[in-house]
Tab-separated table of C-alpha atoms in Angstrom:
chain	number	residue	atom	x	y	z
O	15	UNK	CA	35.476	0.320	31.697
O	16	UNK	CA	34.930	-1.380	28.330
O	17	UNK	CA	36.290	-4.400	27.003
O	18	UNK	CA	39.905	-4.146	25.631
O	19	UNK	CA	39.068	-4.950	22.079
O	20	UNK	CA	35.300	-5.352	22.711
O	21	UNK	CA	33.055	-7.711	22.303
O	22	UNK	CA	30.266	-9.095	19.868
O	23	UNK	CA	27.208	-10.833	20.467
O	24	UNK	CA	25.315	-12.814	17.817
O	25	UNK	CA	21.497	-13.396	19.145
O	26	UNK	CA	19.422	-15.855	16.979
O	27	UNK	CA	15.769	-15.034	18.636
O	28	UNK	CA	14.100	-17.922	17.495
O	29	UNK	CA	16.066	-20.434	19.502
O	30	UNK	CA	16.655	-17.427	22.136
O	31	UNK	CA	20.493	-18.804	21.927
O	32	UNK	CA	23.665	-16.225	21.379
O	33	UNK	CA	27.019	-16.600	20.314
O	34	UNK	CA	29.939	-14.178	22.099
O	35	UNK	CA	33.329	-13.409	20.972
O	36	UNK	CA	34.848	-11.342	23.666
O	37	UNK	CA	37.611	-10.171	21.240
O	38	UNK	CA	41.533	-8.974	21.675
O	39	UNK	CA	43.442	-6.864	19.120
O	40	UNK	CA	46.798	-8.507	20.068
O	41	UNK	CA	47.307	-11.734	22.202
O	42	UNK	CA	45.400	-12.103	24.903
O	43	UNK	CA	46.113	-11.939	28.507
O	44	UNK	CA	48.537	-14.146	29.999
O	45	UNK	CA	46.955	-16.929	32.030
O	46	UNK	CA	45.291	-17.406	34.351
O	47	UNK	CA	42.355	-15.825	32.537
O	48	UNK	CA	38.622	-15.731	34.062
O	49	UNK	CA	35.980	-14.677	32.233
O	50	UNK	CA	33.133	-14.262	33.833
O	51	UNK	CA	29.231	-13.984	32.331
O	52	UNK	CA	26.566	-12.888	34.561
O	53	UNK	CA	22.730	-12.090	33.599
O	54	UNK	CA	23.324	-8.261	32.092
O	55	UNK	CA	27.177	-8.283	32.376
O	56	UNK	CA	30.543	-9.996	30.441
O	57	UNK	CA	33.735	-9.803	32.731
O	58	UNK	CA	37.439	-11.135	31.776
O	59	UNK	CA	39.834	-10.799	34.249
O	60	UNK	CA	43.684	-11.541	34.172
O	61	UNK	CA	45.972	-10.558	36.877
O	62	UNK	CA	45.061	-7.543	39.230
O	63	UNK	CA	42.872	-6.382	35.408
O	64	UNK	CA	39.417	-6.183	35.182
O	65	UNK	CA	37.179	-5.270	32.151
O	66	UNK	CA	33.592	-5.354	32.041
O	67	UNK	CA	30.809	-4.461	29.495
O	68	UNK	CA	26.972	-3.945	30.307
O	69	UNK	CA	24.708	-5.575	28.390
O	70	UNK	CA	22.208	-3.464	26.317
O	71	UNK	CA	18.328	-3.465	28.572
O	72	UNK	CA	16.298	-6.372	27.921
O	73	UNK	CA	19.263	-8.723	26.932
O	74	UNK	CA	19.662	-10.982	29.862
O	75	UNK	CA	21.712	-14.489	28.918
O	76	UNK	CA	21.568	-17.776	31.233
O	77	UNK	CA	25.260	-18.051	32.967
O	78	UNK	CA	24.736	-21.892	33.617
O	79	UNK	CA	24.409	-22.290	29.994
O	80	UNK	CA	27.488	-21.673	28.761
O	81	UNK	CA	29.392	-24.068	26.470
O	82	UNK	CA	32.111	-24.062	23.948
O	83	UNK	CA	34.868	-21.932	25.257
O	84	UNK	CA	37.724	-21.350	23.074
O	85	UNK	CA	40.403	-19.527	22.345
O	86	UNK	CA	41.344	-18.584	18.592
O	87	UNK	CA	44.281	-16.434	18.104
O	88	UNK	CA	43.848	-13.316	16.445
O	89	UNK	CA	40.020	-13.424	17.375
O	90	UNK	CA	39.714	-13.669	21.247
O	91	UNK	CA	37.265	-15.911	23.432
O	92	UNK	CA	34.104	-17.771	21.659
O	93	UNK	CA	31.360	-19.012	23.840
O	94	UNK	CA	27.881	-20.176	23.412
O	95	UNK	CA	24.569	-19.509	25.696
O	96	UNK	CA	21.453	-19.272	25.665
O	97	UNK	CA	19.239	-16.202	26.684
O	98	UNK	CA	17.436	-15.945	30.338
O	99	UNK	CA	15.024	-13.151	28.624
O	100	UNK	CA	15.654	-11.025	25.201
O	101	UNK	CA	12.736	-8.460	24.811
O	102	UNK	CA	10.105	-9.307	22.116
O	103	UNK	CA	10.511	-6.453	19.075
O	104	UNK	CA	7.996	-4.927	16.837
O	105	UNK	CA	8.062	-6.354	13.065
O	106	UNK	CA	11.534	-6.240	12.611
O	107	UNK	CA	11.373	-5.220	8.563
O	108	UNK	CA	10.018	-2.105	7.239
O	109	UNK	CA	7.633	-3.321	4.498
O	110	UNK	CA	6.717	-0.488	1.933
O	111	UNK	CA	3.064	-2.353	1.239
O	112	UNK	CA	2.245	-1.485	4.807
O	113	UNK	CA	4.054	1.891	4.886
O	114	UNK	CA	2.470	3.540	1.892
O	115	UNK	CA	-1.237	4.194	3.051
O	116	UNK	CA	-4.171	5.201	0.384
O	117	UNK	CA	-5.512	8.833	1.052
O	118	UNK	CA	-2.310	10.353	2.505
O	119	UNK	CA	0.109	12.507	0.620
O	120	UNK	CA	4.435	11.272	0.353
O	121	UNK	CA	7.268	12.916	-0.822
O	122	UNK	CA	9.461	10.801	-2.893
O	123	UNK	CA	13.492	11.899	-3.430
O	124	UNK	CA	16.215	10.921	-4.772
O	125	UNK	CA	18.119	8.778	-1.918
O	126	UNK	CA	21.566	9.758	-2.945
O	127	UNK	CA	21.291	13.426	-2.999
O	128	UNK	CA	17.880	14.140	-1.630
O	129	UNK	CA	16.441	16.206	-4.715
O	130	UNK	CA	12.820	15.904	-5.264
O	131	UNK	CA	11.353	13.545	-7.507
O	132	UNK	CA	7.307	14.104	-7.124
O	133	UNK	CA	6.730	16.358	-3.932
O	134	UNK	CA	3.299	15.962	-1.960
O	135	UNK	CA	1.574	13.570	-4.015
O	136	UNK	CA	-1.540	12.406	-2.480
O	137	UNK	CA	-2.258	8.682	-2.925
O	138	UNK	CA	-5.716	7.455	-4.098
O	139	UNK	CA	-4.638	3.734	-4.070
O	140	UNK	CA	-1.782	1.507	-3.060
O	141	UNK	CA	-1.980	-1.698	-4.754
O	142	UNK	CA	0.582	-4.840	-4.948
O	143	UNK	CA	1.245	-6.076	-8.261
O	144	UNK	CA	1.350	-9.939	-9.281
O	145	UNK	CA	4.401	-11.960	-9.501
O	146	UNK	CA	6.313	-12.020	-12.901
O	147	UNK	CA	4.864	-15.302	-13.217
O	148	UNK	CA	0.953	-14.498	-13.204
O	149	UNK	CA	0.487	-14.419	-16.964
O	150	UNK	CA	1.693	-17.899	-16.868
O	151	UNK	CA	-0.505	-18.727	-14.204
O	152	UNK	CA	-3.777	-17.610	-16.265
O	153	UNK	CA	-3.581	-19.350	-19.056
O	154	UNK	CA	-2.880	-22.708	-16.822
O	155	UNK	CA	-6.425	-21.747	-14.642
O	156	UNK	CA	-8.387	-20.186	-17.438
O	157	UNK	CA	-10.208	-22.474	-19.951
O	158	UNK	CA	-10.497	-19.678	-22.572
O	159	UNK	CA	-7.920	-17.048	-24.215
O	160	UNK	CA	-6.041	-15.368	-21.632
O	161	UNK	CA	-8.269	-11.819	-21.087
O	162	UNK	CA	-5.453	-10.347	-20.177
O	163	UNK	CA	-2.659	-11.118	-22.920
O	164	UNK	CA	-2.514	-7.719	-24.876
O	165	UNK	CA	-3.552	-5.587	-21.654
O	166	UNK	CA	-0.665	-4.120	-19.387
O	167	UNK	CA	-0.931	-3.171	-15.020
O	168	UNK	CA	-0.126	0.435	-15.305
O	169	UNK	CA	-1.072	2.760	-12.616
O	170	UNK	CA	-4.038	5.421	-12.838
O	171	UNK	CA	-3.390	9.146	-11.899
O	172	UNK	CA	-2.546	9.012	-7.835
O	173	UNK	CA	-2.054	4.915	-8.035
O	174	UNK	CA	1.209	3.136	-6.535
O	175	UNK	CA	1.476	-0.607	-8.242
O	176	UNK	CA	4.215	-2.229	-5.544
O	177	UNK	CA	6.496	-4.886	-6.878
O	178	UNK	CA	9.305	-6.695	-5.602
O	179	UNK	CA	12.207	-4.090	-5.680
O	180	UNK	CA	10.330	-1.380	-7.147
O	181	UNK	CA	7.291	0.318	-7.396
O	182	UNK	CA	5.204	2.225	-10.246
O	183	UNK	CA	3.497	5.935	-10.700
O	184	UNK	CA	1.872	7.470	-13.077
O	185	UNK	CA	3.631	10.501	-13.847
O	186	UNK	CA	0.580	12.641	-14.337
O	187	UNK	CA	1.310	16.097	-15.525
O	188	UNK	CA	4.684	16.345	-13.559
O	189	UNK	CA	7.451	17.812	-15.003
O	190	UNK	CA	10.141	15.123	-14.776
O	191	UNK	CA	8.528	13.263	-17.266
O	192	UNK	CA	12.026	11.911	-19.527
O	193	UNK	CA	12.013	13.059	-23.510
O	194	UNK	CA	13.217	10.053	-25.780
O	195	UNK	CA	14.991	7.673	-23.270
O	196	UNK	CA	13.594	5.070	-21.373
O	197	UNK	CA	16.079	5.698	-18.340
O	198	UNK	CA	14.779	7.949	-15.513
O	199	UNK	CA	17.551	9.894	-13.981
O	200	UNK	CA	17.890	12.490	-11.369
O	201	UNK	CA	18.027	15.754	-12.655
O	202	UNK	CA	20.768	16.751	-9.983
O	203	UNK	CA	22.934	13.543	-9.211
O	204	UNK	CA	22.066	11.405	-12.298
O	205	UNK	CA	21.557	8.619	-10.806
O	206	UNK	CA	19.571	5.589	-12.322
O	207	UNK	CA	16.150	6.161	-10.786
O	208	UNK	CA	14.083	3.885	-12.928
O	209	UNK	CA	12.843	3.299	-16.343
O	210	UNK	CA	9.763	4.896	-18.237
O	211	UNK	CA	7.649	2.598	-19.225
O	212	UNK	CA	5.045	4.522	-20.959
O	213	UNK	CA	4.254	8.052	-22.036
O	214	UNK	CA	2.690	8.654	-18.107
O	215	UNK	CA	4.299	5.348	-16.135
O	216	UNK	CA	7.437	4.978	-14.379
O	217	UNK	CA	9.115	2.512	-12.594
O	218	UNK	CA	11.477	3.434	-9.450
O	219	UNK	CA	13.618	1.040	-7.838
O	220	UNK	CA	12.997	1.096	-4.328
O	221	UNK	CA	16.851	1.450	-3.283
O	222	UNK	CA	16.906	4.458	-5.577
O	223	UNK	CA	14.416	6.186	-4.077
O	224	UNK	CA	13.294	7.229	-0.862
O	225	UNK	CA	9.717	7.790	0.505
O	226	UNK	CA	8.079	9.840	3.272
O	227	UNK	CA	5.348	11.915	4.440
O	228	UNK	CA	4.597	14.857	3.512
O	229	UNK	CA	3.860	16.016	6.946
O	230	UNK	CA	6.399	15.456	9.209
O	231	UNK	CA	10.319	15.648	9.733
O	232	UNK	CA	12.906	12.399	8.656
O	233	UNK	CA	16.411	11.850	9.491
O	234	UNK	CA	18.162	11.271	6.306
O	235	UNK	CA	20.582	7.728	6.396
O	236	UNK	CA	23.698	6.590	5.296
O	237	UNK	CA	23.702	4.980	1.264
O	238	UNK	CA	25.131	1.889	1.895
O	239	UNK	CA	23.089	1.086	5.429
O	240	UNK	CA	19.914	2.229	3.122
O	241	UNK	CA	20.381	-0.187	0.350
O	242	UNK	CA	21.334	-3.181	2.663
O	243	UNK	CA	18.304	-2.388	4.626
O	244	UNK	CA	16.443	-2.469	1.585
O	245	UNK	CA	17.546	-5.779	-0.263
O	246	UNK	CA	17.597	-7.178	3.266
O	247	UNK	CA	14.133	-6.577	3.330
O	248	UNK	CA	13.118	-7.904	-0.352
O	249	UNK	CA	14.595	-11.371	1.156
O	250	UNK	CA	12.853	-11.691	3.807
O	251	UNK	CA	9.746	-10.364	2.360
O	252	UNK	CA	9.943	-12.873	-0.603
O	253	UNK	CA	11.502	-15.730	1.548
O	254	UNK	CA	7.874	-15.470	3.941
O	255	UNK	CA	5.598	-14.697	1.217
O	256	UNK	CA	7.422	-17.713	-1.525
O	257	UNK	CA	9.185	-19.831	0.746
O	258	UNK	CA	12.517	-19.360	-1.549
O	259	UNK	CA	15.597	-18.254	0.282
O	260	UNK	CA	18.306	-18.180	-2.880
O	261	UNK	CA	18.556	-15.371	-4.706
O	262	UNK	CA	20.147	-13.685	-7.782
O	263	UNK	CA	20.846	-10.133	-8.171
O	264	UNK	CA	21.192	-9.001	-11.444
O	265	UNK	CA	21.767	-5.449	-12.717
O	266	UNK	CA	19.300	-3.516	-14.734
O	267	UNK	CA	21.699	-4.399	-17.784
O	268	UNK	CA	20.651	-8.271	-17.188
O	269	UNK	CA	23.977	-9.761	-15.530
O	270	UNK	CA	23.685	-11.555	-12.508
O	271	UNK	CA	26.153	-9.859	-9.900
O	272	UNK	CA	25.764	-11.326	-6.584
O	273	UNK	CA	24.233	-14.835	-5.623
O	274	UNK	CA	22.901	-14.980	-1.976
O	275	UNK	CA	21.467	-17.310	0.337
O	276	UNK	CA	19.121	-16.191	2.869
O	277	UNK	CA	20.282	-17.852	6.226
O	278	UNK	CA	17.977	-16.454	8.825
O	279	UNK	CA	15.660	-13.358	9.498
O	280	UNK	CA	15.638	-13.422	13.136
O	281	UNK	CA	19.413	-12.002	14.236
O	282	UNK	CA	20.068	-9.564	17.059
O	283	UNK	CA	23.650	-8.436	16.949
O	284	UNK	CA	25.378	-6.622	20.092
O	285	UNK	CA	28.665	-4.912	19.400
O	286	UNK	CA	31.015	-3.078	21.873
O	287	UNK	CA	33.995	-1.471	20.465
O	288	UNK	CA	35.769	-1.528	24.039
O	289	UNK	CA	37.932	0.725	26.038
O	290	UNK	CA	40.520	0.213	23.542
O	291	UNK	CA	42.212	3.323	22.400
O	292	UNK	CA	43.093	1.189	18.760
O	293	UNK	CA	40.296	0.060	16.636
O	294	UNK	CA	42.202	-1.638	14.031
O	295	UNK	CA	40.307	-4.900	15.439
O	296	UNK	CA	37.386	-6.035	13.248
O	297	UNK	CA	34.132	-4.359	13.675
O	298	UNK	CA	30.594	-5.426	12.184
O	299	UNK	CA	29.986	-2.477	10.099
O	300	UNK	CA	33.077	-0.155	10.574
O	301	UNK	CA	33.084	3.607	11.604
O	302	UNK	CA	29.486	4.596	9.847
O	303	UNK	CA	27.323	2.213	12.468
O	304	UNK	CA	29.667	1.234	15.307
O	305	UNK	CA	29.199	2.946	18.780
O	306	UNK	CA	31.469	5.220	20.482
O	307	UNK	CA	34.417	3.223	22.443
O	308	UNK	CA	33.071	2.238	25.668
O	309	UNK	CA	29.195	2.188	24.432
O	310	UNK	CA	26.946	-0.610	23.081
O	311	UNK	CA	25.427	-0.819	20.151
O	312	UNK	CA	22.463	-2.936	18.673
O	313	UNK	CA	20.762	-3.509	15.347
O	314	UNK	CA	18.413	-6.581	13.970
O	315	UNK	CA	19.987	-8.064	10.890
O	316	UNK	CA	19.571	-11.002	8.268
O	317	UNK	CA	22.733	-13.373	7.765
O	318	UNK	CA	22.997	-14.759	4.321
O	319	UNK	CA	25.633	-16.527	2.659
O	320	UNK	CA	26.752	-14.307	-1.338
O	321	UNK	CA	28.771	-15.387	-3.911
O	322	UNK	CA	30.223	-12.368	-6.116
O	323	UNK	CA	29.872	-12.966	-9.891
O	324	UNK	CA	31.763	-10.207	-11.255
O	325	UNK	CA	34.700	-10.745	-13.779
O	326	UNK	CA	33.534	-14.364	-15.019
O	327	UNK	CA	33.528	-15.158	-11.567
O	328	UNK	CA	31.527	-18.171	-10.173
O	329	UNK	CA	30.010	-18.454	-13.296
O	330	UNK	CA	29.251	-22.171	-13.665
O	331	UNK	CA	27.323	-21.798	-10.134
O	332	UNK	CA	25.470	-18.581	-11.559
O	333	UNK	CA	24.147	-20.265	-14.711
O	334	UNK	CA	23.076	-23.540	-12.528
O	335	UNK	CA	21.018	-21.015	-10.176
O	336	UNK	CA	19.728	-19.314	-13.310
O	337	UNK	CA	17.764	-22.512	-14.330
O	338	UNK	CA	16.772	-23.345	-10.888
O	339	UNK	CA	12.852	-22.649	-10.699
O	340	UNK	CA	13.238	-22.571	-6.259
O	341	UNK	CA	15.418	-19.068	-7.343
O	342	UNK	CA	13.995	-16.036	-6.844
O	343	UNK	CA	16.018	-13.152	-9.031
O	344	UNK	CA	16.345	-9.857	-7.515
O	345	UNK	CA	17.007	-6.767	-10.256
O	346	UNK	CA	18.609	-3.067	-9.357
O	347	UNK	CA	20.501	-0.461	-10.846
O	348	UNK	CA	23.886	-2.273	-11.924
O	349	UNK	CA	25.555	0.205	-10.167
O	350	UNK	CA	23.514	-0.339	-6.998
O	351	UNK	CA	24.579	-3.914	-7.245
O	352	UNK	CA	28.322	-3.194	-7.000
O	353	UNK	CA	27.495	-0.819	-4.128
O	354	UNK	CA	25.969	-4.026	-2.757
O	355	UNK	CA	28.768	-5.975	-3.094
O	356	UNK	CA	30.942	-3.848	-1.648
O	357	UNK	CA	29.105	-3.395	1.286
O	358	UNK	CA	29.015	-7.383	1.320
O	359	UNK	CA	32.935	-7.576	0.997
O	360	UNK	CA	33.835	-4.997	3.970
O	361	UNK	CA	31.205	-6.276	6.296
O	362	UNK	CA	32.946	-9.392	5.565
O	363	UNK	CA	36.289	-8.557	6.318
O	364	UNK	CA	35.447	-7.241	9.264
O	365	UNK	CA	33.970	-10.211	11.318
O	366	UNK	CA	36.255	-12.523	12.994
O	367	UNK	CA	38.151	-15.061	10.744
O	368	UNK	CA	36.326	-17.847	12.203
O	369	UNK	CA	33.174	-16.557	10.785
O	370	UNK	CA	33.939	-15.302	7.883
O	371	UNK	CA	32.921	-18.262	5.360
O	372	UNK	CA	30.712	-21.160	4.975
O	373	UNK	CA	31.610	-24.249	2.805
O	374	UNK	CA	32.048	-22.183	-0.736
O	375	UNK	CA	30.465	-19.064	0.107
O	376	UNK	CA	30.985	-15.783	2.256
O	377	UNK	CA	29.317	-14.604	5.247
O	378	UNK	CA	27.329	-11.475	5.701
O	379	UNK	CA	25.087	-9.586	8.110
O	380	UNK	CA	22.643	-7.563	7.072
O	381	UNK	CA	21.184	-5.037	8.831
O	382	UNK	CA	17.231	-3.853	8.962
C-alpha cells in the first residue's frame, strides 16, 4: 500500500541531506502515531493501520539521523535526514553546446506544434558566441581601434553561433526565409520563433525550438516541462560559467517579467501520490508529471526563489536589479515568459504551505 496522501522527498546531493513531508489530505491520524523510516522504506502507523512507501533504487537515507519532527496541520509530518547512499547521476543538465556536434545532420521544429523549421541540415561548425559584453571588453584590452566595431558574428552556410537562450543559422537557400518583417514565425502555429537578423541569419530562441537528429526516433514532451527544463538550464549554465545566480527575464518586447534567484542546482525530488483515492492534496507538478497513485516518481530539479513583475508589480525591486551589474538578464518570447510564470505560480501552489515562500519571494522547483 501507498501512503494515504503520499509523501515528498526533497534531496539536496551536495550535503547528501533530504527533507520528508509524509503528507495527509485531512487531519491526520489520531494518536498514538509511529512513523517509522528505515534505509529504502517510510512507514506511519496509527491504530491496527499501516501504510508504507518504497523508496525509489539507489535512495537509501540514515534512520539514526533523523531530526525535526513536526506536525503542521494541513501539511502532514516534516522530518529531516541525511542519506546512507544516493546514487551518483550523469550531468544532470542537458547543455545544447555539448549536444549539437559539427559534421552530423539535426532536424530543428517548431516545439509547440512540431512543424519543420530546417529538416536534415548537416552542421559544418558549432561555435559559442561571446557574451553581450565582449565589445566592451576589446576596447578595454586593445591599445588600438576596436577591429571589430563595424563587423557583426553571423553564421556561415552550415554554422550554429550558440548564445545564451538562443542560437543562430544561416538560412541558406531555405524557404522559410521571412519577406519584410523581422519576426520569424511558424508557418503552421505562429508562434514567435525568432527574429531575422539579416537577409540569410536568424535567431531562434532555444525554448521555441526544438532540436534532434536526423537519424533516430524522439519522444515529443510536454510545453510547459520543456520550457522549465530549458530556462532551468540557462541558470545553471550561466550561474557555473559567471558565478551570477539573479536573474531577469524580460520579454522580446524589453519588459522584465519575472525576477529569479537561483537557489541550488543539485535537487533530487521524490514524490508519491499515495494510496489515496483523492488527490486534491498538493502535488509538485500536478497531473502532467506526477506518478500513478501508489508509484514513485523522481526528477532532478533547480529551486529558485521568482518575483512576478507583471501589472506594475514589484517594480521598485525590478528597476534596482536592472542596474545591478552581478544580474544576469535572461530574454524570450514575451509570451513564453507568461507561460513561465504560470508554470512558476501552479508549481507553487502546489507545495506544502510551509514551503511555499522565502522572506519576499516565492518558491519554485524546477525540473531538468
Amino acid at each position: 500500500p501507498g501512503m494515504a496522501g503520499g509523501f515528498l522527498l526533497e534531496i539536496r546531493r551536495g550535503t547528501q541531506s533530504a527533507l520528508v513531508v509524509i503528507r495527509y489530505e485531512k487531519d491526520l491520524p489520531r494518536p498514538p502515531v509511529d512513523v517509522c523510516v528505515s534505509a529504502d522504506r517510510l512507514e506511519v502507523r496509527s491504530g491496527e493501520s499501516c501504510e508504507a512507501a518504497a523508496l525509489p533504487a539507489g535512495v537509501r537515507l540514515a534512520p539514526s539521523s533523523c531530526r525535526g519532527l513536526r506536525c503542521l496541520p494541513g501539511e502532514g509530518l516534516h522530518l529531516r535526514l541525511r542519506l546512507r547512499r544516493l546514487l551518483p547521476s550523469a550531468d544532470l543538465v542537458f547543455n545544447l553546446r555539448e549536444s549539437l556536434k559539427p559534421q552530423k545532420s539535426y532536424i530543428f521544429s517548431c516545439q509547440s506544434c512540431g512543424d519543420i523549421i530546417v529538416e536534415g541540415r548537416k552542421l559544418r561548425r558549432v561555435l559559442p558566441l561571446p557574451s553581450e559584453n565582449w565589445s566592451a571588453l576589446v576596447g578595454e584590452w586593445c591599445c588600438h581601434p576596436d577591429p571589430f566595431a563595424k563587423g557583426t558574428l553571423y553564421p556561415q552556410p552550415d554554422d550554429c553561433f550558440l548564445g545564451d537562450t538562443f542560437f543562430l543559422l544561416n538560412s541558406g537557400n531555405e524557404s522559410d526565409k521571412p519577406k519584410g518583417n523581422a519576426r520569424v514565425l511558424c508557418k503552421r502555429c505562429k508562434t514567435l520563433l525568432g527574429e531575422k537578423l539579416s537577409s540569410d541569419t536568424r535567431k531562434y530562441y532555444v525554448t521555441e525550438v526544438l532540436i534532434r537528429p536526423a537519424e533516430g526516433s524522439f519522444s515529443p514532451t510536454a510545453r510547459s516541462q520543456f520550457v522549465q527544463s530549458m530556462v532551468a538550464q540557462c541558470l545553471v549554465e550561466l550561474s557555473s560559467a559567471r558565478s551570477t545566480f539573479r536573474f531577469t527575464i524580460k520579454g522580446d518586447n524589453d519588459k522584465i517579467y519575472i525576477l529569479i534567484w537561483l537557489l541550488n542546482s543539485d535537487t533530487m525530488l521524490v514524490e508519491s501520490l499515495g494510496s489515496s483515492s483523492s488527490h486534491r492534496a498538493f502535488t509538485l507538478f500536478g497531473d502532467t508529471f506526477m506518478p500513478n497513485s501508489g508509484s514513485v516518481g523522481t526528477w532532478n530539479a533547480v529551486k529558485v526563489l521568482y518575483q512576478p513583475c507583471t501589472k506594475g508589480r514589484n517594480k521598485d525591486l525590478a528597476d534596482a536589479w536592472e542596474n545591478d551589474v552581478g544580474v544576469h538578464s535572461l530574454k524570450f518570447p514575451s509570451e513564453t515568459c507568461l507561460e513561465l510564470l504560470l508554470v512558476l505560480a501552479l508549481s507553487t501552489a502546489s507545495l506544502p504551505p510551509s514551503l511555499r515562500g522565502m522572506n519576499s519571494f516565492q518558491v519554485r522547483n524546477c525540473l531538468l
